[in-house]
Short mmCIF file of C-alpha atoms in Angstrom, two decimals:
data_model
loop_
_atom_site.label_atom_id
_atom_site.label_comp_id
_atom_site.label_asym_id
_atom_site.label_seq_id
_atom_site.Cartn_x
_atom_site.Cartn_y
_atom_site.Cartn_z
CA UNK A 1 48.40 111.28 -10.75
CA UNK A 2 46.66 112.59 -8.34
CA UNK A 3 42.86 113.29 -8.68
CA UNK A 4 40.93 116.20 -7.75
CA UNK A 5 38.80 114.73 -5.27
CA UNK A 6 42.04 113.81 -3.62
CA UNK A 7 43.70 117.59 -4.37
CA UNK A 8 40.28 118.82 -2.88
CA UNK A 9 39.80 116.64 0.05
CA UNK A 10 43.72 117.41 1.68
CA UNK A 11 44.28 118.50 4.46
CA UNK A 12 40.82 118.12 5.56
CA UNK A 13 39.81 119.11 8.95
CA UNK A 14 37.97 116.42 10.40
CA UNK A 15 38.28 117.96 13.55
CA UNK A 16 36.11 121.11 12.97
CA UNK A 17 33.59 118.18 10.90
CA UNK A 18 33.36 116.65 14.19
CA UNK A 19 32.33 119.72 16.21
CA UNK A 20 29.97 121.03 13.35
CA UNK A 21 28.82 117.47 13.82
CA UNK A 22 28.08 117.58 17.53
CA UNK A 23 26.69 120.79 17.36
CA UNK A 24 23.56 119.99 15.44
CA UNK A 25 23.20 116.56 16.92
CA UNK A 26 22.60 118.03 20.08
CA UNK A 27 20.37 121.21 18.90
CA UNK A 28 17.83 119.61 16.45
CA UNK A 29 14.79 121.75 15.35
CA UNK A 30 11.21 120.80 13.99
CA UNK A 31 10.26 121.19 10.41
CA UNK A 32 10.42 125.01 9.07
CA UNK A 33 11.68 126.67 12.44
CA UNK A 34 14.97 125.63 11.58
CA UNK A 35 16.03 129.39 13.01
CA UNK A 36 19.17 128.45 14.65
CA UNK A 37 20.16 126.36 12.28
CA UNK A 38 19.58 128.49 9.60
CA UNK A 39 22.13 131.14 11.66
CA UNK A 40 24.46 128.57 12.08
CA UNK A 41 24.84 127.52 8.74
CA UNK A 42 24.97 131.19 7.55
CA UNK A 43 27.75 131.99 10.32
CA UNK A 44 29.70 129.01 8.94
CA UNK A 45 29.54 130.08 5.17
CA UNK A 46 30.56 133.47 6.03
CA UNK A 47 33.88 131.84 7.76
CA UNK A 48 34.70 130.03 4.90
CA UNK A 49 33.60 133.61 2.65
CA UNK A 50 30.71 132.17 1.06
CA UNK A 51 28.35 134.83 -0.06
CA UNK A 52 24.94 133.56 0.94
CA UNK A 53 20.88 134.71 1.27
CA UNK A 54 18.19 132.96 3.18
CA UNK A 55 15.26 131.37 1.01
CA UNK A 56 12.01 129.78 1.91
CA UNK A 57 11.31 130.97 5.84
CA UNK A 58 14.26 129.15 7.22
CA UNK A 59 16.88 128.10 4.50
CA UNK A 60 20.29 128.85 3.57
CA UNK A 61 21.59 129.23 0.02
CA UNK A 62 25.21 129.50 -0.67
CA UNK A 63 27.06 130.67 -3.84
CA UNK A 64 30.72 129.72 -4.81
CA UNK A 65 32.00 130.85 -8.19
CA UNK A 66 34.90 129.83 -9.27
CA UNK A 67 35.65 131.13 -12.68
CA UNK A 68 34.20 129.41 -15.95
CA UNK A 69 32.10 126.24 -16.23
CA UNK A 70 28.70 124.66 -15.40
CA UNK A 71 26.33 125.50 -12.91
CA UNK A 72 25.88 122.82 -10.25
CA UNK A 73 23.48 122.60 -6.79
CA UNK A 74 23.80 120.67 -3.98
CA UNK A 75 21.23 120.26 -1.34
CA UNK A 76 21.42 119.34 1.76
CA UNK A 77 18.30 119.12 4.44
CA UNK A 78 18.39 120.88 7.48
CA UNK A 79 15.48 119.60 10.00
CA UNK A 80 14.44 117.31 12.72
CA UNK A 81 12.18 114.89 14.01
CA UNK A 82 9.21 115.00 17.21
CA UNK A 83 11.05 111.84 18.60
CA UNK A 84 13.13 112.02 22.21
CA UNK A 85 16.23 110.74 21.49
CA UNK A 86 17.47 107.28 22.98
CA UNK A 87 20.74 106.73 21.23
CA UNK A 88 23.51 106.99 24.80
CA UNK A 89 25.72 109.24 22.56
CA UNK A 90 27.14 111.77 24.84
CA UNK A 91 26.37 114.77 22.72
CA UNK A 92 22.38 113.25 22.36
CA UNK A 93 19.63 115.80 22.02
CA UNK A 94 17.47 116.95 25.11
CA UNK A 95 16.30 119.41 23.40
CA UNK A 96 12.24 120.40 22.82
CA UNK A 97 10.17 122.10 20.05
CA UNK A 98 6.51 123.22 19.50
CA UNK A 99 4.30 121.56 16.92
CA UNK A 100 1.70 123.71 15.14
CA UNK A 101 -0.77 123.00 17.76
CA UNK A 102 1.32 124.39 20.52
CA UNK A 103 2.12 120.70 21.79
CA UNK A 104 5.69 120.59 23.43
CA UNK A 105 7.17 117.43 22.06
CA UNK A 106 11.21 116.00 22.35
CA UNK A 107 13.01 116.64 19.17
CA UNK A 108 15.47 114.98 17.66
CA UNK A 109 17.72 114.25 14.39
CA UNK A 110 16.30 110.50 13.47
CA UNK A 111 16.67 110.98 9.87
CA UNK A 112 20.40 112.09 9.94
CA UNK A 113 20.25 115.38 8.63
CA UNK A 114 22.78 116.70 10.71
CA UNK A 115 25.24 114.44 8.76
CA UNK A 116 23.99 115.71 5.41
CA UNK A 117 24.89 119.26 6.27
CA UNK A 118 27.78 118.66 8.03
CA UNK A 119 28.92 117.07 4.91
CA UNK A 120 28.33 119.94 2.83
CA UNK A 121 29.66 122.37 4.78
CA UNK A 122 32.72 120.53 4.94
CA UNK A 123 33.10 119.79 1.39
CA UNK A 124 31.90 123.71 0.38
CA UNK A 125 35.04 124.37 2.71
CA UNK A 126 37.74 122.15 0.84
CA UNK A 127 35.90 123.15 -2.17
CA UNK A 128 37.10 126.52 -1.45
CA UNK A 129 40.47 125.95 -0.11
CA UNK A 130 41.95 124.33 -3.50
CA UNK A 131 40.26 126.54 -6.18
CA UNK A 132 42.24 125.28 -8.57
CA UNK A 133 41.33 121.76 -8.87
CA UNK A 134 38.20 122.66 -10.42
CA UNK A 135 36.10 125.55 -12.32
CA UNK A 136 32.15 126.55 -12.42
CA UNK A 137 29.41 127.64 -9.95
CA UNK A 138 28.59 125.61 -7.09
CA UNK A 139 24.71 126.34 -5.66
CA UNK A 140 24.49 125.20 -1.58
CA UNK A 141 21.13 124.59 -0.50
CA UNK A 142 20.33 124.04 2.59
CA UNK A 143 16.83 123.17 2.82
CA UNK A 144 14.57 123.30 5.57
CA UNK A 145 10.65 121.15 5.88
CA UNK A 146 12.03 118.20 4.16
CA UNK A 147 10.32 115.79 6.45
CA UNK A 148 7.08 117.83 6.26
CA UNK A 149 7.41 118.15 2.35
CA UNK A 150 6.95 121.85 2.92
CA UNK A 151 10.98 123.11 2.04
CA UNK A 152 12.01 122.81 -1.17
CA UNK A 153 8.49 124.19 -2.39
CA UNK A 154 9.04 127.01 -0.15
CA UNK A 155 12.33 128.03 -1.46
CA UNK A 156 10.99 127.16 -5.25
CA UNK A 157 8.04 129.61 -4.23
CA UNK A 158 10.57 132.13 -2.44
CA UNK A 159 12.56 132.85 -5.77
CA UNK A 160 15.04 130.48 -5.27
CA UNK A 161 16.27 130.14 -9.07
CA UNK A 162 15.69 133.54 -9.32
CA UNK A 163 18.35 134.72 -7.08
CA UNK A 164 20.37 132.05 -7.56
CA UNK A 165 22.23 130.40 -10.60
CA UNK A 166 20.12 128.06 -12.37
CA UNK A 167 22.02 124.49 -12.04
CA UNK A 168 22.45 122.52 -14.91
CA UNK A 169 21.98 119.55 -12.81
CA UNK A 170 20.74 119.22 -9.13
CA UNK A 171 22.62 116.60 -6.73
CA UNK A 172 21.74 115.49 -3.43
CA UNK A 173 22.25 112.39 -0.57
CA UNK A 174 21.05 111.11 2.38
CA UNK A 175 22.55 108.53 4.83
CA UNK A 176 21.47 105.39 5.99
CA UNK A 177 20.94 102.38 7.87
CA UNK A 178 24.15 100.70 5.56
CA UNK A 179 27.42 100.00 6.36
CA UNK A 180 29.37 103.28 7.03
CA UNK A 181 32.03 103.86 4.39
CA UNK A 182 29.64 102.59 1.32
CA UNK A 183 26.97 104.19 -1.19
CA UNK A 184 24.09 103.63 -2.90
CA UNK A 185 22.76 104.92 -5.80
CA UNK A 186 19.87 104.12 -8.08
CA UNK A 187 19.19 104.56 -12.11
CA UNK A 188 16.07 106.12 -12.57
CA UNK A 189 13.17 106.09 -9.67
CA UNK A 190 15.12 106.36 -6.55
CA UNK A 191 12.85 107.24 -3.93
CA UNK A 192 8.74 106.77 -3.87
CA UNK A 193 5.80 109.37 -3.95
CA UNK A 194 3.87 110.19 -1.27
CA UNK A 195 0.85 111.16 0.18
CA UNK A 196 -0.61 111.89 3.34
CA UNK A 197 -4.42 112.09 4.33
CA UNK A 198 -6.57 113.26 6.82
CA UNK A 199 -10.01 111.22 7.11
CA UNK A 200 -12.64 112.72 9.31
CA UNK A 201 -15.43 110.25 9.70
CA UNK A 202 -19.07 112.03 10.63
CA UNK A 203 -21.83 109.44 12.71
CA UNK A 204 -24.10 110.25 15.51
CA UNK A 205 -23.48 110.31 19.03
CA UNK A 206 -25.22 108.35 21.38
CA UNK A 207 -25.04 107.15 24.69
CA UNK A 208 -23.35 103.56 25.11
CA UNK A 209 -26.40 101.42 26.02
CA UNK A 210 -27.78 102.88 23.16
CA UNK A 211 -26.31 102.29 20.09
CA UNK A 212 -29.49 101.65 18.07
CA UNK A 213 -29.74 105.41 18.50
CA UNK A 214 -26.16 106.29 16.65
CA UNK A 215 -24.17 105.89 14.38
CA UNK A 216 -20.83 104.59 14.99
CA UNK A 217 -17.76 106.17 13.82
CA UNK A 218 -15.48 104.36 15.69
CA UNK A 219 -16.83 100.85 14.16
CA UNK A 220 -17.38 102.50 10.26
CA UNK A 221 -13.81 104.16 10.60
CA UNK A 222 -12.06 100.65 11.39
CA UNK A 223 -14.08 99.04 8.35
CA UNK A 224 -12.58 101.52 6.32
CA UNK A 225 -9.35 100.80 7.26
CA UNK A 226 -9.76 97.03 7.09
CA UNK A 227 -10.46 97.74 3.64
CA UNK A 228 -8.24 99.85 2.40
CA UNK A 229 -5.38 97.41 2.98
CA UNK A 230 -7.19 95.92 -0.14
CA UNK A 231 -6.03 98.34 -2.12
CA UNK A 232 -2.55 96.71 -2.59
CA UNK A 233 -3.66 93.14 -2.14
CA UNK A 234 -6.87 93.11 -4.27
CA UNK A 235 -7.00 95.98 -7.26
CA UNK A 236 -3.25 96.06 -7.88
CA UNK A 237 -1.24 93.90 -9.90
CA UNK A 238 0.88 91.96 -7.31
CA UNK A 239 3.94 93.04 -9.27
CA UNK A 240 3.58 96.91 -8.83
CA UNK A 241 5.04 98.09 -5.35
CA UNK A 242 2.88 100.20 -3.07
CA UNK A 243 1.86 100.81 0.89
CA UNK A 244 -0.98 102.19 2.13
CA UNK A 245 -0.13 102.69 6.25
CA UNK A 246 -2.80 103.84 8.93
CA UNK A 247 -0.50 106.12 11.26
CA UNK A 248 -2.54 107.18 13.99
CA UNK A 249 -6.68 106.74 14.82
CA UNK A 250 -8.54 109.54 17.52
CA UNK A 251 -12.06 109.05 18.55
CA UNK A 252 -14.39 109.77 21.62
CA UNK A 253 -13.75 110.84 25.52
CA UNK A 254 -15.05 108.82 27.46
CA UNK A 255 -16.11 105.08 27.12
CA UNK A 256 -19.77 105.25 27.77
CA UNK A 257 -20.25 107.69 24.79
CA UNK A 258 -20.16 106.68 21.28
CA UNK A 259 -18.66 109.97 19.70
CA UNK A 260 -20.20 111.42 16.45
CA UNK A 261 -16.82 111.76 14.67
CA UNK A 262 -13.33 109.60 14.40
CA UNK A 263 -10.55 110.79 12.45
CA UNK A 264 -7.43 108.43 10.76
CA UNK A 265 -4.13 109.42 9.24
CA UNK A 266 -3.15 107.66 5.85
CA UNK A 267 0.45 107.59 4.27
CA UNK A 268 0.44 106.13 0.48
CA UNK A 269 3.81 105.29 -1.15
CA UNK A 270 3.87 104.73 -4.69
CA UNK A 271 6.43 104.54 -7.63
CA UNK A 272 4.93 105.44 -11.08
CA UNK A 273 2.07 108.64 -11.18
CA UNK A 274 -0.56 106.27 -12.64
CA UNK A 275 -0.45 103.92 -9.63
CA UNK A 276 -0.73 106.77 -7.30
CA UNK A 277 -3.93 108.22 -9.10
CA UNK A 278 -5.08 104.61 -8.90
CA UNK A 279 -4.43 104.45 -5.02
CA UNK A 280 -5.90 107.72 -3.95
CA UNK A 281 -8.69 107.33 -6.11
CA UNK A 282 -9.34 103.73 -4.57
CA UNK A 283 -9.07 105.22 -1.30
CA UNK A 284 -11.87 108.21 -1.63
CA UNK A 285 -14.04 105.31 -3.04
CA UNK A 286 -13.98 103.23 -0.13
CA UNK A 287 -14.24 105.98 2.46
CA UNK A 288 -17.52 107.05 0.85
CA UNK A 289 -18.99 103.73 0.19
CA UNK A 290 -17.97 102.36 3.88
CA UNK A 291 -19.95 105.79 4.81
CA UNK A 292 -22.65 105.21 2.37
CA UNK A 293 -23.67 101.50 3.28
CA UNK A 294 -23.42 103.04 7.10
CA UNK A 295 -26.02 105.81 6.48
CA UNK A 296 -23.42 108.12 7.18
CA UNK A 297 -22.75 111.47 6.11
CA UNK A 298 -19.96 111.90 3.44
CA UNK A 299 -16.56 111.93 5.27
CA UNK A 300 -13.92 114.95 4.71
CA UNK A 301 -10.63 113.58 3.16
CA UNK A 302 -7.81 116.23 2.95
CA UNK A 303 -4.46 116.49 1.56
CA UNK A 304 -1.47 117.08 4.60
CA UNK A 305 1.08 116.53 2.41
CA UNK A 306 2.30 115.07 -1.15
CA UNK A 307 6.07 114.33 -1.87
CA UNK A 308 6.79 114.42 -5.48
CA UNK A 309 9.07 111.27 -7.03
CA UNK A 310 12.96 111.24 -6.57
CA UNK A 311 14.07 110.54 -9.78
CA UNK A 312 17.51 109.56 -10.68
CA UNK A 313 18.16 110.81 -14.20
CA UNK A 314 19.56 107.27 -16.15
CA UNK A 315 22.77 109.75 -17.78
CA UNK A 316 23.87 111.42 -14.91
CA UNK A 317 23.05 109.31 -12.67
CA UNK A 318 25.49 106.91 -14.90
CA UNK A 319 27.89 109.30 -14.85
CA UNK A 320 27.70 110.21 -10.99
CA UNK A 321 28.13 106.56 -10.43
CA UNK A 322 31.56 106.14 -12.45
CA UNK A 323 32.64 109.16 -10.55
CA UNK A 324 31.71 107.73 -6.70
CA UNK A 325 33.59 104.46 -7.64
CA UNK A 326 36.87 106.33 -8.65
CA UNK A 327 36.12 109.00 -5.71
CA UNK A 328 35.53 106.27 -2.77
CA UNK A 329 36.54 102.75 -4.39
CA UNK A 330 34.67 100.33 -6.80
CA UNK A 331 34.02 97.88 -3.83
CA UNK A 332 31.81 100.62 -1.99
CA UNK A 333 29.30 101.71 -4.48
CA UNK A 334 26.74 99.79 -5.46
CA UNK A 335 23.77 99.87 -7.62
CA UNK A 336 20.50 99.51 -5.69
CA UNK A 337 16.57 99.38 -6.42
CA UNK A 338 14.46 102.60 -5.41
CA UNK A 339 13.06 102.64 -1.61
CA UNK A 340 10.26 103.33 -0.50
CA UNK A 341 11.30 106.15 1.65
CA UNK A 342 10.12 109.42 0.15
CA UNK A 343 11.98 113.05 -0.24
CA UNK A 344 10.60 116.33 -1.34
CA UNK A 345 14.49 117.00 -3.16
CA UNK A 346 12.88 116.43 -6.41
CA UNK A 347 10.71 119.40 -6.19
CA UNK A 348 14.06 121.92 -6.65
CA UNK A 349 14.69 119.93 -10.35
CA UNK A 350 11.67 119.60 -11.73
CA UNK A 351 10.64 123.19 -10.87
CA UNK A 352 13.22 124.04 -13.56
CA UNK A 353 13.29 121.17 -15.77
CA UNK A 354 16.92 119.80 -15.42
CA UNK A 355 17.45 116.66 -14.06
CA UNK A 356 19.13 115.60 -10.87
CA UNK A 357 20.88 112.96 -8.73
CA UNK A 358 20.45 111.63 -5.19
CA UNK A 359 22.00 108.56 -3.43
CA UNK A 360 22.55 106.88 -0.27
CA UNK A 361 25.80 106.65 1.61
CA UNK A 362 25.93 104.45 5.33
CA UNK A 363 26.21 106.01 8.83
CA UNK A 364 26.85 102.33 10.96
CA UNK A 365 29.13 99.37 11.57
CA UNK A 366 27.56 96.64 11.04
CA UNK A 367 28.98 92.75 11.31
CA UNK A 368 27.62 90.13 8.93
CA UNK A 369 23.71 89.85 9.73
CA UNK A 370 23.30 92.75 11.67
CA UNK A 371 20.57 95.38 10.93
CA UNK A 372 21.14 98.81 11.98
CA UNK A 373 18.10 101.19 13.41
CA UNK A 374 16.61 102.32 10.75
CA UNK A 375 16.19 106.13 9.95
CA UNK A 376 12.97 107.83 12.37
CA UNK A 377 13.74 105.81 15.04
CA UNK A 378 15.17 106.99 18.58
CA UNK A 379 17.93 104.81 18.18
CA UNK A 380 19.23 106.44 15.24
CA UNK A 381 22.54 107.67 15.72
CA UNK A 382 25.27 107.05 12.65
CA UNK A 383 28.70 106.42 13.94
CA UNK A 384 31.11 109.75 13.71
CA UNK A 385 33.65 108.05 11.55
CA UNK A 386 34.09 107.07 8.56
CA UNK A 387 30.16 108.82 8.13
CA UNK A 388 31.41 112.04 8.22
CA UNK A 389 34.25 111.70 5.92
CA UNK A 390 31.97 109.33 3.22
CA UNK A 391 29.63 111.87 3.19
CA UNK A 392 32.01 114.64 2.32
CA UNK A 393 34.15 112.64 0.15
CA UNK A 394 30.72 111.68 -1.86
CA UNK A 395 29.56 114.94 -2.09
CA UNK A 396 32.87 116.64 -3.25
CA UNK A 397 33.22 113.28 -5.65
CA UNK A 398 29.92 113.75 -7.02
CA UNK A 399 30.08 117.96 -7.31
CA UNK A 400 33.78 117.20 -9.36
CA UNK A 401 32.10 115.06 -11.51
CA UNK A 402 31.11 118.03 -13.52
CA UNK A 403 32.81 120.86 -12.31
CA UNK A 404 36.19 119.14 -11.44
CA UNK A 405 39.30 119.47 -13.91
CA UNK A 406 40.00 115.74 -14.60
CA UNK A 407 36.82 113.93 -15.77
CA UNK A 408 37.48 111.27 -13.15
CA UNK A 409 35.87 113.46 -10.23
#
């Protein structure tokens, strides 16, 4: 008997995939100015006669009913990265954006997105075409600011689940640096928290012959560094996962002059909320005792962003899982432990209390031993095939598994 994922997914045009595909490759856009792609996407639900609205600045929400039955979303992420693109694909992005302080900067799509709604669109269009191989609401939402933990708070903010059917369930996936054709999924924490910080450390500027005379940021700001990376190796138990990362480090103008401020970047990934309060608590400690034993003024620690934890709900997650291995075949799903990669998809859930589902499928081929690039990098380019089709079989597979007609998905 034939399934519906299989009634769903014939005749698929893997051609039109392909060019969809291309398309965004080649015409990434930075965090929440997503503008073209936010057209695009609403020019290609209105071909397949999707009624849709835009939510949250720049995204897309799409709404297919299809007679009686639950309420499911699906979300898919919409923006780039600042990186220039060194990947040799012929349809590689050479594109530009502007960052928030007017810096021109290469952008790219190192994180995949493009395949994620490509996928969507795709399935939302077989979805369509056999109507009768399954029955309910489906919610598309493309969300933009994902990798700036900004979008799915601004659609949340922007009414989204006002103006749109409340989902009994919210599902989501991203790809990966795994072997194209498989998936991953986890039961229970998925993805980690995360937080970002901004540490502005105050001294006294001096000339360099002179440092009796100042006090040195640049020498109290890599103390507190040094010992922050004892966060993880001294106060926590050496069983509980965590990273606390020093991105980037700006002091000074000239080498003679010891400057009177430095400023750091942190990035903190956690997995439970109490270890997180631990971390971040650990960290404003040490910034102002480093400063204190210094005889330095208090330094300013602000909040860029916080991602909120990507849970995998244990049931559904359970039963997504039995539907992906009858969907795409038991030997290409597999169980796997959370990452500590971090998404902002939880956000559209737990603003409305029902649980959700996210999981990772694989964009490369890859021989025994070999390691892909990993996701952020400028090599990052998933293969076209059998991505494409994975990700569009999972997400019709996973969307059937409670809106499809046989309980199989």
């Amino acid at each position: 008997m034939t399934s519906p994922t299989d009634t769903v997914l014939s005749g698929l045009d893997t051609g039109r995939a392909h060019r969809i595909y291309r398309h965004l490759h080649a015409h990434p856009e930075l965090s929440m100015r997503e503008y073209a792609t936010a057209d695009f996407v609403a020019a290609e639900l209105d071909d397949i006669g999707i009624g849709n609205f835009r939510c949250g600045g720049t995204g897309v929400v799409g709404v297919i009913r299809n007679g009686e039955g639950p309420v499911v979303a699906f979300r898919a992420d919409t923006d780039g990265l600042p990186i220039a693109e060194d990947t040799g694909l012929e349809y590689a992005s050479t594109v530009t954006g502007t960052l928030e302080d007017g810096t021109t900067v290469p952008v790219m799509h190192g994180c995949g997105h493009d395949t994620h709604v490509t996928s969507l669109l795709t399935a939302a269009r077989a979805l369509v075409s056999h109507p009768e191989a399954w029955s309910g609401t489906l919610v598309l939402v493309f969300q933009p600011g994902e990798e700036v933990a900004a979008g799915a708070r601004a659609m949340v903010d922007d009414g989204l689940w006002e103006r749109a059917p409340v989902p009994e369930v919210v599902l989501g996936q991203h790809v990966m640096p795994l072997r194209t054709g498989t998936v991953n999924i986890s039961h229970g924490v998925a993805m980690a928290m995360a937080d970002a910080l901004r540490v502005t450390v105050y001294g006294k500027q001096s000339h360099g012959s002179r440092p009796q005379s100042s006090i040195d940021p640049i020498v109290l700001g890599a103390h507190m560094i040094a010992r922050l990376q004892t966060i993880v190796s001294r106060e926590l138990d050496p069983r509980t996962p965590a990273v606390v990362t020093s991105g980037t480090f700006h002091a000074g103008l000239k080498e003679n002059i010891i400057p009177d401020r430095a400023e750091f970047t942190l990035n903190i990934r956690t997995f439970e909320p109490e270890v997180r309060d631990q971390v971040l608590s650990a960290v404003r400690r040490i910034v102002s005792g480093e400063a204190a034993v210094s005889g330095a003024p208090e330094p300013l620690v602000e909040e860029i962003y916080a991602f909120p934890s990507c849970h995998n709900d244990p049931a559904q997650a359970a039963r997504v899982e039995a539907a992906l291995r009858a969907g795409l075949g038991e030997g290409n799903v597999s169980v796997s432990e959370p990452v500590m990669g971090s998404e902002d998809f939880g956000h559209l859930a737990e603003a409305i209390g029902v649980p959700s589902v996210f999981w990772m499928f694989g964009g490369f081929d890859l021989t025994p031993g070999e390691e892909a690039p990993v996701n952020h990098s400028p090599h990052f380019g998933p293969v076209m095939e059998p991505t494409l089709t994975t990700g569009t079989r999972a997400a019709v597979t996973g969307i059937l598994a409670y809106l499809g007609t046989d309980p199989r998905g």
